[in-house]
Short mmCIF file of N, CA and C in Angstrom, two decimals:
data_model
loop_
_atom_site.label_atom_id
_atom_site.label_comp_id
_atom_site.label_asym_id
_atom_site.label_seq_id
_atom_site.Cartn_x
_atom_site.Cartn_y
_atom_site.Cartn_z
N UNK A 1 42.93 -10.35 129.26
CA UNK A 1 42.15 -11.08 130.22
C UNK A 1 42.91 -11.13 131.53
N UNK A 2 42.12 -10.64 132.67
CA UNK A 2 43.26 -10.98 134.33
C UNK A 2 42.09 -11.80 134.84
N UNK A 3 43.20 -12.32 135.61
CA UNK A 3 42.47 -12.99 137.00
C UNK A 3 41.35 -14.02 136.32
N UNK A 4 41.62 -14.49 135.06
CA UNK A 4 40.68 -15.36 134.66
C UNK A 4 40.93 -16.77 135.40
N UNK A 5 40.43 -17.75 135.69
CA UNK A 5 40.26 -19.33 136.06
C UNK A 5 39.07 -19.71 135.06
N UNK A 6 39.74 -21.15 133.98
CA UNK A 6 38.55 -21.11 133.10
C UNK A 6 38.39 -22.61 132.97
N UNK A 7 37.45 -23.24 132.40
CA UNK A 7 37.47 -24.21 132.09
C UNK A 7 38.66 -24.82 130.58
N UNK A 8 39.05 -26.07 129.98
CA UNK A 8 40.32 -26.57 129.23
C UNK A 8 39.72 -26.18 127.87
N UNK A 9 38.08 -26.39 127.68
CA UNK A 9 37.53 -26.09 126.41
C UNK A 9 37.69 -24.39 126.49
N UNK A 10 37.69 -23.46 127.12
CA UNK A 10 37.23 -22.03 127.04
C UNK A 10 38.94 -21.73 126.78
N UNK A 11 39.74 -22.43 127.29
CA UNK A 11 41.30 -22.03 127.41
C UNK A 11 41.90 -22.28 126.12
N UNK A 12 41.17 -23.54 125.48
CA UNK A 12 41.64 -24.29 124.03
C UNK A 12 40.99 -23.29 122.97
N UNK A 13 40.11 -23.17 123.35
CA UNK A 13 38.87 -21.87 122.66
C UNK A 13 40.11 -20.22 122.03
N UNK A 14 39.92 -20.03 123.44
CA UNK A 14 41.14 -18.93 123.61
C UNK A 14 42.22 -18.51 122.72
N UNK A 15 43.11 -19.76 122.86
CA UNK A 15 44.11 -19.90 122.07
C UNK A 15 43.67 -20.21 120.95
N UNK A 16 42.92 -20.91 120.03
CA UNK A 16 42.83 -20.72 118.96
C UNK A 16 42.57 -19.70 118.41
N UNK A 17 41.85 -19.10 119.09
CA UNK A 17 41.74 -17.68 118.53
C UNK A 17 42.69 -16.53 118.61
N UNK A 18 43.31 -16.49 119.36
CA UNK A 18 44.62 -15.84 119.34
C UNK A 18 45.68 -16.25 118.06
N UNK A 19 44.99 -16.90 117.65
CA UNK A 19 46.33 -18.37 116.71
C UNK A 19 46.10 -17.65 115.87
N UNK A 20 44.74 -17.82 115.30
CA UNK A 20 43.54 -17.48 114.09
C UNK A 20 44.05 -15.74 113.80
N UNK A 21 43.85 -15.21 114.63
CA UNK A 21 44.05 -13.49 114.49
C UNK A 21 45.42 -13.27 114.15
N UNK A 22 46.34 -14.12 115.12
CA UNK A 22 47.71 -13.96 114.79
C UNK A 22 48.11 -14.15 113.23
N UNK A 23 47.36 -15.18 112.94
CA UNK A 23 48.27 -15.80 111.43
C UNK A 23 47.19 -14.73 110.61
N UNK A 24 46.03 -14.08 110.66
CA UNK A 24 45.82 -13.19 110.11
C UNK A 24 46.55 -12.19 109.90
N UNK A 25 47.12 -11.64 111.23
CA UNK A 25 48.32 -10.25 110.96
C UNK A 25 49.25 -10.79 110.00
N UNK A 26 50.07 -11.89 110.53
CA UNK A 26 51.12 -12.15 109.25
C UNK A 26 51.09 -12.27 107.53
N UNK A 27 49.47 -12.96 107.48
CA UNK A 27 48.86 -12.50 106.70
C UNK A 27 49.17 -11.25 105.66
N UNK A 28 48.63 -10.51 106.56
CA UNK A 28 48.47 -9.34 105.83
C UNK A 28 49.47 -8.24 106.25
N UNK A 29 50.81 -8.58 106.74
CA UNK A 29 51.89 -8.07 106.35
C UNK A 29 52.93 -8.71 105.55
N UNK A 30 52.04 -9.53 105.24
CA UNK A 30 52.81 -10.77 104.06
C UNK A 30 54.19 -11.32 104.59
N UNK A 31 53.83 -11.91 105.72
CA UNK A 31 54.95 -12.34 106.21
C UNK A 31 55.19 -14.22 105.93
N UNK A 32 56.52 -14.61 105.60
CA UNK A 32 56.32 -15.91 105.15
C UNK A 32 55.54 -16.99 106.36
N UNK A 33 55.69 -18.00 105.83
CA UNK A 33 54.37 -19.61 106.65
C UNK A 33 55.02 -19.64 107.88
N UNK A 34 54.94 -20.13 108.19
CA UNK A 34 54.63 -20.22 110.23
C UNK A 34 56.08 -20.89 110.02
N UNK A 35 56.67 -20.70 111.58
CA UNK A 35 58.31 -21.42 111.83
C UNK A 35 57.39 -22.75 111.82
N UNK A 36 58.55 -23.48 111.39
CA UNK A 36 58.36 -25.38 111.87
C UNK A 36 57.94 -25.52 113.28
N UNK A 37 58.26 -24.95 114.26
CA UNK A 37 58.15 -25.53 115.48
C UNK A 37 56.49 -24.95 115.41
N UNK A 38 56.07 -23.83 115.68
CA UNK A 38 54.50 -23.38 115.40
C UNK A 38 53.37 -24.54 114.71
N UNK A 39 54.23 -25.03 113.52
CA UNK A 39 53.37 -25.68 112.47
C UNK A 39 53.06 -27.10 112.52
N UNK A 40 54.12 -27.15 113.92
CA UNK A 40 54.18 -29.27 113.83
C UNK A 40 52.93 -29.49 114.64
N UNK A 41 52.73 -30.58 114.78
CA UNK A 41 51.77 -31.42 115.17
C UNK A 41 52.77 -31.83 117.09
N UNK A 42 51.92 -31.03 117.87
CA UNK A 42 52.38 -31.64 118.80
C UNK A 42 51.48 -32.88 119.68
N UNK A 43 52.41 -33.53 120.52
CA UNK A 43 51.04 -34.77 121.40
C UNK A 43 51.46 -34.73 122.65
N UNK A 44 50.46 -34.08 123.44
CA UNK A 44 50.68 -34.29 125.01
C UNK A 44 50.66 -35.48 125.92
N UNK A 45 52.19 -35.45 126.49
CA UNK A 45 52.43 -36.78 127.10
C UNK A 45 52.29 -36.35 128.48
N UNK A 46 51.21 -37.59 128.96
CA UNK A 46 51.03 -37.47 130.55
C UNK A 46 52.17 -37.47 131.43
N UNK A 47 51.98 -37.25 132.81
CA UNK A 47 52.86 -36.94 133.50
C UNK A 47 52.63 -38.57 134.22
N UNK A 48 53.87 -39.00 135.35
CA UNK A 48 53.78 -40.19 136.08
C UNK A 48 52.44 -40.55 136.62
N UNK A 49 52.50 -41.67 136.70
CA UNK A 49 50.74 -42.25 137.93
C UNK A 49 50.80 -41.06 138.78
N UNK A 50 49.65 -40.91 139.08
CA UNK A 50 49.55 -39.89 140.57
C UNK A 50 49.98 -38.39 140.44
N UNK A 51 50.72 -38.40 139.28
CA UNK A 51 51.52 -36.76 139.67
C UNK A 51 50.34 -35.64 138.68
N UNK A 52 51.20 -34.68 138.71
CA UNK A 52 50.24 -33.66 137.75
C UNK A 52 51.46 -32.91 136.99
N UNK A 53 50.75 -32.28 135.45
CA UNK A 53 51.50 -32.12 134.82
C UNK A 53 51.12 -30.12 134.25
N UNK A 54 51.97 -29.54 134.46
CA UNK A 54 51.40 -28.47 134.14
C UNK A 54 52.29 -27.53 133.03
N UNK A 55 51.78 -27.15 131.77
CA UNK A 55 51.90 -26.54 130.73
C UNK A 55 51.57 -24.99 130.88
N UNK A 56 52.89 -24.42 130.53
CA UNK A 56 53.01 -22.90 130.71
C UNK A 56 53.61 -21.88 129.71
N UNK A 57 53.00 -20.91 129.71
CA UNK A 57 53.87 -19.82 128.35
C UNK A 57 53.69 -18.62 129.31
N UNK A 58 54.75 -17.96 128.38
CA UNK A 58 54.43 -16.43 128.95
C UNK A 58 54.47 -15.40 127.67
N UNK A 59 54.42 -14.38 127.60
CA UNK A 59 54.41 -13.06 126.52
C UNK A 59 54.95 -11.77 127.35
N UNK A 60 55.89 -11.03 126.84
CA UNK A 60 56.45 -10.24 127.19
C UNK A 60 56.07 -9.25 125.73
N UNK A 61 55.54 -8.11 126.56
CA UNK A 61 55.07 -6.74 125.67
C UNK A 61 55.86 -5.62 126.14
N UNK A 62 56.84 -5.48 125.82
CA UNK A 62 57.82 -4.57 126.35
C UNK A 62 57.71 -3.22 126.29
N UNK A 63 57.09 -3.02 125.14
CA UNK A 63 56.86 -1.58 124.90
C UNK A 63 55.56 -1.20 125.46
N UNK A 64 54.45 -2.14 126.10
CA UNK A 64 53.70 -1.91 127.03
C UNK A 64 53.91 -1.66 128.52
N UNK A 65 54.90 -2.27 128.69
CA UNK A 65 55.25 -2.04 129.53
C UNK A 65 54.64 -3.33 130.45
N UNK A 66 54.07 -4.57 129.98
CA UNK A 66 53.55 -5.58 130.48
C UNK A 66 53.87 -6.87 130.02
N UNK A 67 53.59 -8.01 130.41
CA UNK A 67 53.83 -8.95 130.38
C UNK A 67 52.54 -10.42 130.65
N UNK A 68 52.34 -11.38 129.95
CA UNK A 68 51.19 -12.24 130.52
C UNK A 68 51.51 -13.37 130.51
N UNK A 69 50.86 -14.08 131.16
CA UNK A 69 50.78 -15.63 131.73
C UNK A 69 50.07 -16.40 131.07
N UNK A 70 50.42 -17.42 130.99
CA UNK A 70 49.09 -18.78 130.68
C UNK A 70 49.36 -20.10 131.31
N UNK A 71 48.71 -21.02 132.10
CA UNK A 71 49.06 -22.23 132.21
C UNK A 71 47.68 -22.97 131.90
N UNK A 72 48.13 -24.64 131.76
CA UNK A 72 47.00 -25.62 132.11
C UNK A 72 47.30 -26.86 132.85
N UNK A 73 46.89 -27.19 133.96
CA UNK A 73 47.22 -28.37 134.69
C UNK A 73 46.21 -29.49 134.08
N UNK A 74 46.71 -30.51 134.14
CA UNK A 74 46.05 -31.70 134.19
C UNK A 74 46.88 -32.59 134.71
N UNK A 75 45.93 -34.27 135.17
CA UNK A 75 46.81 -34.96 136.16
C UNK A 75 46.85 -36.36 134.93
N UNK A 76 47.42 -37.27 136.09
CA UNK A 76 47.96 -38.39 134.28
C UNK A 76 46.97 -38.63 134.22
N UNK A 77 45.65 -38.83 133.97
CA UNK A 77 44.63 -39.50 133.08
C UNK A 77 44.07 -38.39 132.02
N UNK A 78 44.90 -37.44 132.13
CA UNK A 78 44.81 -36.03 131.22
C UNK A 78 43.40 -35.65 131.59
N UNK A 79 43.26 -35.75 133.02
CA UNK A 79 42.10 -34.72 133.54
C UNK A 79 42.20 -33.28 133.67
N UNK A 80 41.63 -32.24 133.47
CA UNK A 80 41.58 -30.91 133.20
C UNK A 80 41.60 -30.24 135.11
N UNK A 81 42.61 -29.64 135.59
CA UNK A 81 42.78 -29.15 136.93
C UNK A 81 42.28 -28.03 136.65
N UNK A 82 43.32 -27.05 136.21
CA UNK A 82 42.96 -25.63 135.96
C UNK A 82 43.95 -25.06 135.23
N UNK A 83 43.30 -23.65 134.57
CA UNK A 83 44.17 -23.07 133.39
C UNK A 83 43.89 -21.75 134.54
N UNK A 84 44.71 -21.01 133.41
CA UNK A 84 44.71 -19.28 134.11
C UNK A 84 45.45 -18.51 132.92
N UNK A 85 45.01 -17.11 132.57
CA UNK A 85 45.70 -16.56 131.80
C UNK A 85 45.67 -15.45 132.60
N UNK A 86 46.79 -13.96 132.59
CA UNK A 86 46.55 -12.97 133.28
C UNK A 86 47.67 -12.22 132.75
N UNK A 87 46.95 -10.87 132.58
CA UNK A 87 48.42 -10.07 131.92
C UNK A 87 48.54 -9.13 133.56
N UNK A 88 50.37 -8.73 133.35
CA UNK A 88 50.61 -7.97 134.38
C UNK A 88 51.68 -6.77 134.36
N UNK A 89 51.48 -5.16 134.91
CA UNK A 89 52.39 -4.56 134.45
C UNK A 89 53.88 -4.94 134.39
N UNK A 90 54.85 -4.28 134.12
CA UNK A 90 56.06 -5.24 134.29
C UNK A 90 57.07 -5.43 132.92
N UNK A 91 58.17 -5.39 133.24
CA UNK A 91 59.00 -6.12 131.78
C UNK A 91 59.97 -7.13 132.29
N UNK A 92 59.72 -8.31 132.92
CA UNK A 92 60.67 -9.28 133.48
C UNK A 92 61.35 -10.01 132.51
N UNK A 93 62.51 -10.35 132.50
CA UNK A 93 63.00 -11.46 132.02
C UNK A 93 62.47 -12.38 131.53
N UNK A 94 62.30 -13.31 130.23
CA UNK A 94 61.36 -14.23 129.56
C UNK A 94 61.58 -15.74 131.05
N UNK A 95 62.84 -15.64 131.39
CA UNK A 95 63.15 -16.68 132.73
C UNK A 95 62.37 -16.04 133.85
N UNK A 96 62.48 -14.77 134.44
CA UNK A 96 61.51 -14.38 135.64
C UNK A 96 59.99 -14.55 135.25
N UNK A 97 59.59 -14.18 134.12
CA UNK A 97 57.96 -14.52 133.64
C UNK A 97 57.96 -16.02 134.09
N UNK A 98 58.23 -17.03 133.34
CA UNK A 98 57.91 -18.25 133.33
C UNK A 98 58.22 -18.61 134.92
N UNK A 99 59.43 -18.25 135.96
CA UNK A 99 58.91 -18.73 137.21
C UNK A 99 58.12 -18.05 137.81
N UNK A 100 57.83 -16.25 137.64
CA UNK A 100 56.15 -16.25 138.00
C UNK A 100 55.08 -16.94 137.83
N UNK A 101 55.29 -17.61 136.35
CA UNK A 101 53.82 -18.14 136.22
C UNK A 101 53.82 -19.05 137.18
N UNK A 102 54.90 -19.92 137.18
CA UNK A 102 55.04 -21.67 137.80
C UNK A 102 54.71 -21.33 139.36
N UNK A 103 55.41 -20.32 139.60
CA UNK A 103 54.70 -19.95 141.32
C UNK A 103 53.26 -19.67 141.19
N UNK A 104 52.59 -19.37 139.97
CA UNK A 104 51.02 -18.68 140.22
C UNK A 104 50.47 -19.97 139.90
N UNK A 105 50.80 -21.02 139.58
CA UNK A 105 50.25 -22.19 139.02
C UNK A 105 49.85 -22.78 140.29
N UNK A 106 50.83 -23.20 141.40
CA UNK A 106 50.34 -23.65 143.18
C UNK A 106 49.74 -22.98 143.87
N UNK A 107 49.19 -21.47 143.65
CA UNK A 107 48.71 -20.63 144.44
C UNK A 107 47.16 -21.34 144.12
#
């Protein structure tokens, strides 16, 4: 997906399904249950009065020769700003990805 801007349900959508397919492959290369950190139960804590809080990953495909983005902003009343996912050619550093994204997050 490039140059997407989506709504928090289409972004939550997204990722589950990426989740879903993923734990299928492992699946069926019989690979053991998900790491602990994958499997826990996480809870998103707002950011200060007034400020905004923004959640970011990246993926590095090296042998593609590419790399992709994801963020989601929301502000403290856990209102939905904007998400973005976008893959891009490239093999940066897992540290240069993530401050690309954080710069593509204010643009």
């Amino acid at each position: 997906m490039e140059n997407i801007e989506t709504s928090a349900s289409i972004a939550v959508s997204l990722a589950q399904n990426f989740l879903f397919e993923w734990l299928s492959v492992r699946k069926k290369n019989h690979t053991n249950t998900l790491p602990p950190q994958v499997a826990a139960t996480y809870v998103w804590n707002p950011p200060h009065t007034g400020s905004l809080k923004c959640n970011l990953d990246v993926a590095l495909f090296i042998d593609q020769n590419k790399f992709g983005i994801g963020f989601c902003m929301r502000d403290d009343q856990g209102t939905f700003i904007k998400a973005r996912t976008e893959l891009y050619p490239g093999t940066p550093t897992a540290h240069e990805a993530e401050v690309f994204t954080l710069h593509h997050t204010i643009l």
